[in-house]
Amino acid sequence: MTFYTYQYLKGGQTNWTMIRIIVVVVLALAFLFFLFMYSRHRWNHKYKDLSIILATLLLLAAAIQYSDYTNLRTASLQSGQLTTVIDKSAAKLKVNPEQISINDTSRNNDMIIKTPKGYYTLVFNSSGSEFLLQRADLYHPDITVIGE
């Protein structure tokens, strides 16, 4: 079973955002350069071909970047909800939120949290606004904690 720490959830799960943005910018600059070279040397078709290839790559990279952005935004909202749940759980259990780990990165019913006081199951009400902490005993847990 994999648990995720409070720091991992607050820090986000991706480090590649800046690298992807740099790739899109480099592709855009290369496209503009080859487009400029084609406009100066119309008789040389290699610049036209390179411009078309780079325009295709640029559109593909921009589409991937947009898709990743929407996924990151969704994950960020879910992580925000989970950190709120961890904060409320820590207050109820009177422990530091940094000592709590949770077994999922998206909120659902019957999640398990790992605390210094033991394992607890989170059971949410139908609207998801409140939850119940119920002590849980795990038999032979194979635990991996990500974010320590």
XYZ file of C-alpha atoms in Angstrom:
148
model
C 0.000 0.000 0.000
C 1.356 3.398 -0.969
C 0.946 6.427 1.281
C 1.633 10.058 0.332
C 2.924 12.574 2.844
C 1.458 15.978 3.559
C 4.562 17.666 2.092
C 4.224 15.654 -1.134
C 0.590 16.697 -1.546
C 1.319 20.360 -0.824
C 4.339 20.447 -3.125
C 2.602 19.055 -6.180
C 3.517 16.029 -8.211
C 5.243 17.506 -11.247
C 8.664 19.048 -11.832
C 8.590 19.056 -15.625
C 6.389 22.102 -16.205
C 9.237 24.555 -16.794
C 11.104 22.156 -19.088
C 7.989 21.680 -21.216
C 7.440 25.435 -21.446
C 11.072 25.912 -22.509
C 10.649 23.267 -25.233
C 7.542 25.034 -26.577
C 9.348 28.397 -26.580
C 12.396 26.942 -28.370
C 10.149 25.326 -30.980
C 8.305 28.618 -31.491
C 11.552 30.544 -31.917
C 12.928 27.964 -34.354
C 9.663 28.089 -36.314
C 9.839 31.888 -36.531
C 13.482 31.717 -37.608
C 12.803 29.248 -40.424
C 9.702 31.172 -41.472
C 11.823 34.326 -41.667
C 14.523 32.483 -43.633
C 11.892 31.164 -46.052
C 10.483 34.656 -46.602
C 13.992 35.925 -47.463
C 14.963 32.979 -49.689
C 11.753 31.916 -51.429
C 13.660 29.857 -53.970
C 15.090 27.602 -51.239
C 12.331 25.155 -50.272
C 14.202 23.558 -47.385
C 13.189 26.486 -45.143
C 9.556 25.999 -46.117
C 9.737 22.291 -45.322
C 11.481 22.939 -42.005
C 8.874 25.575 -41.137
C 6.054 23.117 -41.795
C 7.740 20.416 -39.711
C 8.367 22.811 -36.816
C 4.827 24.195 -37.016
C 3.493 20.644 -36.694
C 5.794 19.917 -33.740
C 4.847 23.225 -32.149
C 1.125 22.458 -32.412
C 1.694 18.991 -30.977
C 3.795 20.336 -28.089
C 1.256 23.082 -27.368
C -1.601 20.548 -27.323
C 0.336 18.294 -24.945
C 1.188 21.285 -22.748
C -2.478 22.325 -22.589
C -3.556 18.785 -21.713
C -0.931 18.574 -18.976
C -1.991 21.997 -17.688
C -5.614 20.902 -17.293
C -4.502 17.660 -15.612
C -2.204 19.617 -13.284
C -5.019 22.011 -12.409
C -7.328 19.103 -11.542
C -4.609 17.410 -9.484
C -3.882 20.693 -7.698
C -7.546 21.099 -6.734
C -7.707 17.511 -5.482
C -4.448 17.924 -3.538
C -5.893 21.062 -1.963
C -8.949 19.110 -0.864
C -6.749 16.358 0.569
C -4.538 18.774 2.495
C -7.705 20.272 4.021
C -8.822 16.774 5.029
C -5.391 16.094 6.526
C -5.476 19.393 8.430
C -8.906 18.570 9.881
C -7.809 15.006 10.730
C -4.683 16.295 12.444
C -6.755 18.711 14.519
C -9.165 15.932 15.562
C -6.335 13.545 16.433
C -4.169 16.291 17.976
C -1.093 15.513 15.852
C 1.035 17.584 13.494
C -0.233 17.481 9.862
C 3.331 16.717 8.651
C 3.147 13.405 10.530
C 0.098 12.211 8.562
C 0.212 10.250 5.303
C -2.761 9.335 3.106
C -3.154 6.369 0.746
C -4.559 8.167 -2.319
C -3.931 11.387 -4.245
C -7.593 11.945 -5.075
C -10.397 12.111 -2.566
C -12.723 9.126 -2.378
C -14.607 7.215 0.255
C -12.819 4.754 2.563
C -9.391 6.361 2.378
C -6.807 5.326 4.947
C -4.533 7.730 6.784
C -1.358 6.775 8.623
C -0.639 8.689 11.820
C 1.711 8.191 14.756
C -1.375 7.012 16.680
C -2.184 4.295 14.112
C -4.226 3.848 10.969
C -7.622 5.434 10.431
C -10.257 5.090 7.726
C -11.904 8.262 6.431
C -15.586 7.778 5.616
C -17.183 10.823 3.970
C -20.861 11.773 4.155
C -22.952 11.906 0.972
C -22.144 15.564 0.271
C -18.436 15.118 1.051
C -18.419 18.029 3.476
C -17.781 15.996 6.644
C -16.027 12.744 7.419
C -15.746 10.137 10.102
C -12.401 8.913 11.433
C -12.590 5.233 12.241
C -9.677 3.285 13.699
C -8.420 0.563 11.344
C -6.155 -2.427 11.895
C -4.090 -3.457 8.883
C -2.907 -7.040 8.747
C 0.558 -7.535 7.266
C 0.703 -4.123 5.612
C 3.289 -3.649 2.875
C 3.673 0.116 3.234
C 5.570 2.498 0.974
C 5.595 6.185 1.901
C 6.215 8.672 -0.921
C 7.455 12.117 -0.001
C 9.576 11.387 3.056
